[in-house]
Coordinates of C-alpha atoms in Angstrom, one line a residue:
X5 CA 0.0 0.0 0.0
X6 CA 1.2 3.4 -1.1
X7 CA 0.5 6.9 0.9
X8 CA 0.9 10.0 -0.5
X9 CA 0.9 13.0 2.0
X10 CA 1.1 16.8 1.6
X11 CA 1.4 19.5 3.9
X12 CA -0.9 22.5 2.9
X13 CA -1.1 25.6 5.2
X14 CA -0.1 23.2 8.2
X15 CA -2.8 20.6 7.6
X16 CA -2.1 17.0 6.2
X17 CA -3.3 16.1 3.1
X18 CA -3.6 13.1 1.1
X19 CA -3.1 13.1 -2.1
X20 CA -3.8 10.5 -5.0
X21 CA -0.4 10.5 -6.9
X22 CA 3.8 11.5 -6.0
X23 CA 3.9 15.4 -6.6
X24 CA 6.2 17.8 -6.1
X25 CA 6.9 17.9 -2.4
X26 CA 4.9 15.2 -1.3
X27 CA 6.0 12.5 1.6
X28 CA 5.4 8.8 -0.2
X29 CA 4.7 6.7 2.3
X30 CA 5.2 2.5 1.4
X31 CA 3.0 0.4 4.1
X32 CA 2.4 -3.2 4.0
X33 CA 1.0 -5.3 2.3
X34 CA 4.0 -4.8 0.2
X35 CA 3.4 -5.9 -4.0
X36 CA 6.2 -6.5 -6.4
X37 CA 4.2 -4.5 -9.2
X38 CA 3.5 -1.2 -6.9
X39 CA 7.3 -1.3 -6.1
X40 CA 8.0 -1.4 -10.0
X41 CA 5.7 1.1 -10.6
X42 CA 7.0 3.7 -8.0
X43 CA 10.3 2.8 -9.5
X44 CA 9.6 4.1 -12.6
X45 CA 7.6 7.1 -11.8
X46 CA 9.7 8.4 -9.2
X47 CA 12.9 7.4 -10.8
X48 CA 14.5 5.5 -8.3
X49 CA 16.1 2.2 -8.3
X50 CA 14.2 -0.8 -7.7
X51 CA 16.8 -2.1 -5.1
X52 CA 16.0 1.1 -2.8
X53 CA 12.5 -0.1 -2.4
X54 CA 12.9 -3.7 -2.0
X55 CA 16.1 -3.6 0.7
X56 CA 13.1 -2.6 3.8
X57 CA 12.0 -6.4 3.1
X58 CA 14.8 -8.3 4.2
X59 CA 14.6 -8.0 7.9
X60 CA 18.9 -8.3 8.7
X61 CA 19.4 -5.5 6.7
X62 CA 22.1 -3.5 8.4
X63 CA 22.0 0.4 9.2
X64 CA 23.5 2.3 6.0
X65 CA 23.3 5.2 3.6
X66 CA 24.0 4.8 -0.5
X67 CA 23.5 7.4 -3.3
X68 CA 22.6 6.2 -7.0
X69 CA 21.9 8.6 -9.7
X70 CA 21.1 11.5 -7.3
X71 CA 18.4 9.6 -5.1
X72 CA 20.1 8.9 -1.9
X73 CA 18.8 5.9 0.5
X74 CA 19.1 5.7 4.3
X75 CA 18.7 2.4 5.9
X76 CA 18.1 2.1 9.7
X77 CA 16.7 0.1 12.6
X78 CA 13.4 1.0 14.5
X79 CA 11.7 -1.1 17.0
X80 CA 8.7 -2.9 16.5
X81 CA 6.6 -5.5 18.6
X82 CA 7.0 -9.1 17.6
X83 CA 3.5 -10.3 16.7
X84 CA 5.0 -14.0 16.3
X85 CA 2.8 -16.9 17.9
X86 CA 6.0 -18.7 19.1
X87 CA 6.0 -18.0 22.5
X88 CA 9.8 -18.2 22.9
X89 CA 10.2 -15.8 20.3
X90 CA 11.3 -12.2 21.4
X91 CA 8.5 -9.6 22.7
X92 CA 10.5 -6.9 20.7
X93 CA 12.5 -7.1 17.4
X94 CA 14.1 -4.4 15.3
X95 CA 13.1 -4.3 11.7
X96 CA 15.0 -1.3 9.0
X97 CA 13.0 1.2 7.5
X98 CA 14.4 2.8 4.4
X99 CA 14.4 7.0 3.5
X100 CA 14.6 7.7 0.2
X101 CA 15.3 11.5 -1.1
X102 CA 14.5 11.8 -4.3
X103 CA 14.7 15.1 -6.7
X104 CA 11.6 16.1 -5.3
X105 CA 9.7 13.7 -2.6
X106 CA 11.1 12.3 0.2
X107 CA 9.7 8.3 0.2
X108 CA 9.8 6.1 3.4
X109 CA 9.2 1.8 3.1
X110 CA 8.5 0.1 6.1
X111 CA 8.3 -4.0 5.7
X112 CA 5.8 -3.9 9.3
X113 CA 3.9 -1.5 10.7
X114 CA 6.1 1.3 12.5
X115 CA 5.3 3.1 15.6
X116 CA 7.6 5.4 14.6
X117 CA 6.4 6.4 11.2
X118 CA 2.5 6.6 13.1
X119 CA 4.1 9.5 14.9
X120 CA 5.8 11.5 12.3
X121 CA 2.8 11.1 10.5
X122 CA 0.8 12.9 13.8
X123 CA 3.5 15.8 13.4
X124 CA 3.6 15.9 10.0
X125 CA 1.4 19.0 9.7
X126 CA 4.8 21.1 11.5
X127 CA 6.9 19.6 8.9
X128 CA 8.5 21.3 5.6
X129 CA 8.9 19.2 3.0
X130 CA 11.3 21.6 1.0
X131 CA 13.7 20.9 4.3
X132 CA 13.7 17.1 3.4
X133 CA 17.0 17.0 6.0
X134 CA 15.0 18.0 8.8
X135 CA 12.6 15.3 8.1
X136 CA 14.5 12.8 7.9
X137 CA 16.4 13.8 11.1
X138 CA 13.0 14.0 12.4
X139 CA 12.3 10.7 11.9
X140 CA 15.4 9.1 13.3
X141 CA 13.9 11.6 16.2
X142 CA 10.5 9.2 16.2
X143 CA 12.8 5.9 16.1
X144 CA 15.1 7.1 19.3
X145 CA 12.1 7.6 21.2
X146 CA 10.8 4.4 20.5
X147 CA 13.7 3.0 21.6
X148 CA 13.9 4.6 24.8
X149 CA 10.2 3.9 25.2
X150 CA 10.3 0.5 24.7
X151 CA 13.1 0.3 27.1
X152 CA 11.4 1.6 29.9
X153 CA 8.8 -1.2 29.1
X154 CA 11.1 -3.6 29.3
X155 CA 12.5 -2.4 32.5
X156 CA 9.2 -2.4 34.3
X157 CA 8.4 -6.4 32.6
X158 CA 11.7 -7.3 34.4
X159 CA 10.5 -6.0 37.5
X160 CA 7.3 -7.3 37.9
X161 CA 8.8 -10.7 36.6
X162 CA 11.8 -10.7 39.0
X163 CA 9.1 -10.2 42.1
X164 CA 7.1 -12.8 40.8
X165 CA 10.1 -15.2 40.4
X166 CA 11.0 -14.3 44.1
X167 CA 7.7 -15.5 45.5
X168 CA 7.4 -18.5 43.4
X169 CA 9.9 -20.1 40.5
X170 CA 8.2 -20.9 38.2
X171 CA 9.5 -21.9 34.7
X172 CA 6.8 -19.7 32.5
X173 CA 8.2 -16.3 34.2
X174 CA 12.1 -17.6 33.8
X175 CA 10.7 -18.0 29.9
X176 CA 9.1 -14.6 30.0
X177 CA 12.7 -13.2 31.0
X178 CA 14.4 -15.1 28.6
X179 CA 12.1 -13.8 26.1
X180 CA 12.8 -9.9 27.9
X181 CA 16.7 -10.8 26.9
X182 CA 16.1 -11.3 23.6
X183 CA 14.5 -8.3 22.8
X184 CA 17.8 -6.4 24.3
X185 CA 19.8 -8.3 21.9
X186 CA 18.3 -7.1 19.1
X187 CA 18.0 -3.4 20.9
X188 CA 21.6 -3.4 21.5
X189 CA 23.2 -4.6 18.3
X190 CA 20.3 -2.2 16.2
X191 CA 20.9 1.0 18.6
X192 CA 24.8 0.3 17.9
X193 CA 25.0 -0.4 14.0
X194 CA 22.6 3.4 14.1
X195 CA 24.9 4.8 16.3
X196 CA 27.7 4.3 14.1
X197 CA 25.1 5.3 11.0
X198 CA 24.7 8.3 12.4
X199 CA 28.5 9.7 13.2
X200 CA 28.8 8.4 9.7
X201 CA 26.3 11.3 8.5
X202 CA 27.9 13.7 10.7
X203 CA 31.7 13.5 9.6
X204 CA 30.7 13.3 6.0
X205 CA 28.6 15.8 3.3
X206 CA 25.8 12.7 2.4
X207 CA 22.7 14.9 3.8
X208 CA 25.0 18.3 3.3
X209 CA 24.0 19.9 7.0
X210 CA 23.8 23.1 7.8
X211 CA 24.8 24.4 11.4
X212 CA 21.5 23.6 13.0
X213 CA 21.1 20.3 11.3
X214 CA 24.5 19.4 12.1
X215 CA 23.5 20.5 16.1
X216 CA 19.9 18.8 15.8
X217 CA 22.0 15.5 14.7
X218 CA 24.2 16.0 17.4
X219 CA 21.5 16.0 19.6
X220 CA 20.1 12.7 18.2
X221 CA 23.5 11.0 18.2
X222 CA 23.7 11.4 22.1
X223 CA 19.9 10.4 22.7
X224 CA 20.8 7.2 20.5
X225 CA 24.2 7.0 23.0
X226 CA 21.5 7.0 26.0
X227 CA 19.3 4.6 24.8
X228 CA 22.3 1.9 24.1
X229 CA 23.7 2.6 27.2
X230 CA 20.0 2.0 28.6
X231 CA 20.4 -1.4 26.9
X232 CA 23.2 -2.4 27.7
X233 CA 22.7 -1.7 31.5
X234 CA 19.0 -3.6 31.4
X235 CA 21.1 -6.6 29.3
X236 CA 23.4 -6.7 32.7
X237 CA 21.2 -6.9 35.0
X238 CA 18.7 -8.8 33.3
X239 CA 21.4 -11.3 33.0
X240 CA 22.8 -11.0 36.6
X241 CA 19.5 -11.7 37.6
X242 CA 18.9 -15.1 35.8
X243 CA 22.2 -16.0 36.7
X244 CA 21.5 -15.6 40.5
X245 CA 18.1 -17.2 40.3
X246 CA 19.8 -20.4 38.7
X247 CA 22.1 -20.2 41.0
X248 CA 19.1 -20.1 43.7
X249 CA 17.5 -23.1 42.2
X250 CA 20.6 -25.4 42.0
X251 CA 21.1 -24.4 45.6
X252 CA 17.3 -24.9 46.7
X253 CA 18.1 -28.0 45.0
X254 CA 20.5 -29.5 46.7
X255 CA 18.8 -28.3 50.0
X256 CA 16.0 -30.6 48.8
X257 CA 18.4 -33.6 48.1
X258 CA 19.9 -33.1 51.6
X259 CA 16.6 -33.6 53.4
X260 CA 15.7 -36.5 51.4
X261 CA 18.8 -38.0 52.1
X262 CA 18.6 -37.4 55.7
X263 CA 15.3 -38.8 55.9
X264 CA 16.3 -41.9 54.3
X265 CA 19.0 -42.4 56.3
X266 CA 17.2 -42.0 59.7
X267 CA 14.4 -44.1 58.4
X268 CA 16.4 -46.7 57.6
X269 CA 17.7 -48.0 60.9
X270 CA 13.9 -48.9 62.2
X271 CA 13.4 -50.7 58.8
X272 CA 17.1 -52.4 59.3
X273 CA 15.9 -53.7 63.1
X274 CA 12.6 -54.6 62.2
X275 CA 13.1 -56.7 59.6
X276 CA 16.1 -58.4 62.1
X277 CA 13.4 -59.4 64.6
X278 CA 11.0 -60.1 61.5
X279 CA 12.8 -62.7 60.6
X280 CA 11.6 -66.5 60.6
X281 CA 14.7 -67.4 63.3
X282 CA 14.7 -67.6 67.5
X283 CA 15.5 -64.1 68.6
X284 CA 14.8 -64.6 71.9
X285 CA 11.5 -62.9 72.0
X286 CA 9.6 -65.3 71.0
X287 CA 7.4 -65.6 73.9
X288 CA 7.9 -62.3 75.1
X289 CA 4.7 -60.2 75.6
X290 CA 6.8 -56.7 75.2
X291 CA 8.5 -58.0 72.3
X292 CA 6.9 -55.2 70.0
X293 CA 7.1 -52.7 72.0
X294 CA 11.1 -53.6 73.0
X295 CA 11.3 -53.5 69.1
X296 CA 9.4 -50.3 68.3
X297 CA 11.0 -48.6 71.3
X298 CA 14.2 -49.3 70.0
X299 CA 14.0 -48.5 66.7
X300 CA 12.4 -44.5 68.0
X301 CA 15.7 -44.5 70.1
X302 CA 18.0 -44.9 66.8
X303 CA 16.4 -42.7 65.2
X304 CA 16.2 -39.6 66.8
X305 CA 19.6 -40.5 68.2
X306 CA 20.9 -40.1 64.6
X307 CA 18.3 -37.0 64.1
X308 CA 19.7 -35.5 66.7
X309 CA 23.5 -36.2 65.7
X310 CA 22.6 -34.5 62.2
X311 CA 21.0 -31.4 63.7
X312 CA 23.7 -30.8 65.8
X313 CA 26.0 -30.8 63.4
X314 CA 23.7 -28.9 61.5
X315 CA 23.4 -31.2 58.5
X316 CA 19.5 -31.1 58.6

């Protein structure tokens, strides 16, 4: 599907075909025949469109015959029924400056393209720099927003996990620590995209674009570090919870074998005065209760033995 928007006396309009100044906006579902078509009317090659579709396409900028392509991650939330999957993946978006439009192709649907489109009534499509810096604006915050998500998820899950282990929350944060995988390798590979577009003359800055993409360079360096510091802890925390579980574990596996050991010894003496031979109580009317009474002794005799030594 294939938007056409233009900004008239701050209002957005949609229009019905590319004109001069108009934001092209490529939603899917995506068709091979509306990417050949916009190819042709908007001059630009067909590879530009079709690079959004593959989803481990890395963070870049290219220019061919004047049209210059910007390739970069965004967030997005994973709508796979595969509950081990991630809750959040990273997907590219491409920006494509044409002559005269400025065309954006999204392979899923993007939060962050939903809220340029909200503010695209402030917008100037003659400044096609400060749009696109805008929208790499729309895709930081989305970062940092779903971060702060993420953050609260793991909290809730690690309280849960303290009051009861339970393998469908350790999932869940396995799940959380995926999704900071793909935040932290995306956030880096646009880090580095952007100080790529500030040392060199790709989007030819002036002063305050160059200062509005500094800006955006160290809101991206926040978000990573954000990342990277939720990655740590998230996996500090499963660490120590495995570590719990082994040691819970064991603790279990002690008891037991405590148990079985001080149960043993009245099994062991009653099946010695069970046995089918002259034991000297055979005609002995406290035989059962010598039996029983010594077998009690044993045992907490031993119980007592491994409490003191503080085995149980």
């Amino acid at each position: 599907m294939i938007q056409y928007f233009k900004n008239v006396n701050h209002q957005t309009i949609a229009v019905d075909k590319p004109e001069d100044g108009v934001w092209v906006n490529v939603l899917p579902p995506l068709r091979q025949e509306e990417f050949s078509n916009l190819s042709e009317e908007l001059d630009i090659p067909i590879d530009f469109l079709t690079d959004s579709l593959d989803i481990d396409e890395r963070s870049r900028f290219e220019e061919d015959d004047n049209v210059r392509l910007i390739v970069i991650k965004t967030p997005t939330e994973n709508n796979s029924f595969n509950e081990s999957d991630a809750y959040y993946i990273t997907i590219p978006i491409c920006i494509i400056l044409t002559h005269n439009q400025i065309v954006t192709v999204n392979s899923f649907e993007n939060p962050a393209i939903k809220k340029f489109l909200n503010s695209f009534q402030n917008r100037h499509p003659d400044k096609k720099n400060m749009m696109v810096l805008k929208i790499i604006e729309k895709i930081v915050q989305n970062f940092l927003e779903y971060l702060k998500q993420i953050n609260q998820q793991r909290n809730i899950l690690e309280q849960k996990l303290y009051d009861s282990s339970r393998n469908e929350h350790l999932l869940q944060m396995m799940r959380i620590q995926k999704s900071l995988v793909y935040f932290v390798t995306a956030l880096r590979s646009n880090e580095l995209l952007l100080m790529k577009l500030e040392r060199s003359s790709f989007l030819s800055l002036n002063e305050d674009e160059k200062e509005y993409l500094n800006d955006l360079i160290v809101d991206n360096s926040q978000a990573q570090e954000m990342a990277n510091i939720y990655t740590n802890i998230l996996s500090s925390t499963l660490d120590a919870f495995a570590s719990i579980i082994a040691n819970n574990q064991n603790e279990v596996l002690k008891r037991l074998a405590v148990i079985t050991i001080v149960l043993s010894f009245p099994v062991l003496i009653a099946s010695i005065f069970g046995m089918n031979v002259p034991s000297g109580f055979e005609h002995s009317p406290y035989a059962f209760y010598i039996v029983v009474f010594v077998s009690l002794l044993i045992s907490l005799a031993i119980g007592w033995l491994f409490l003191r030594k503080k085995i149980f």
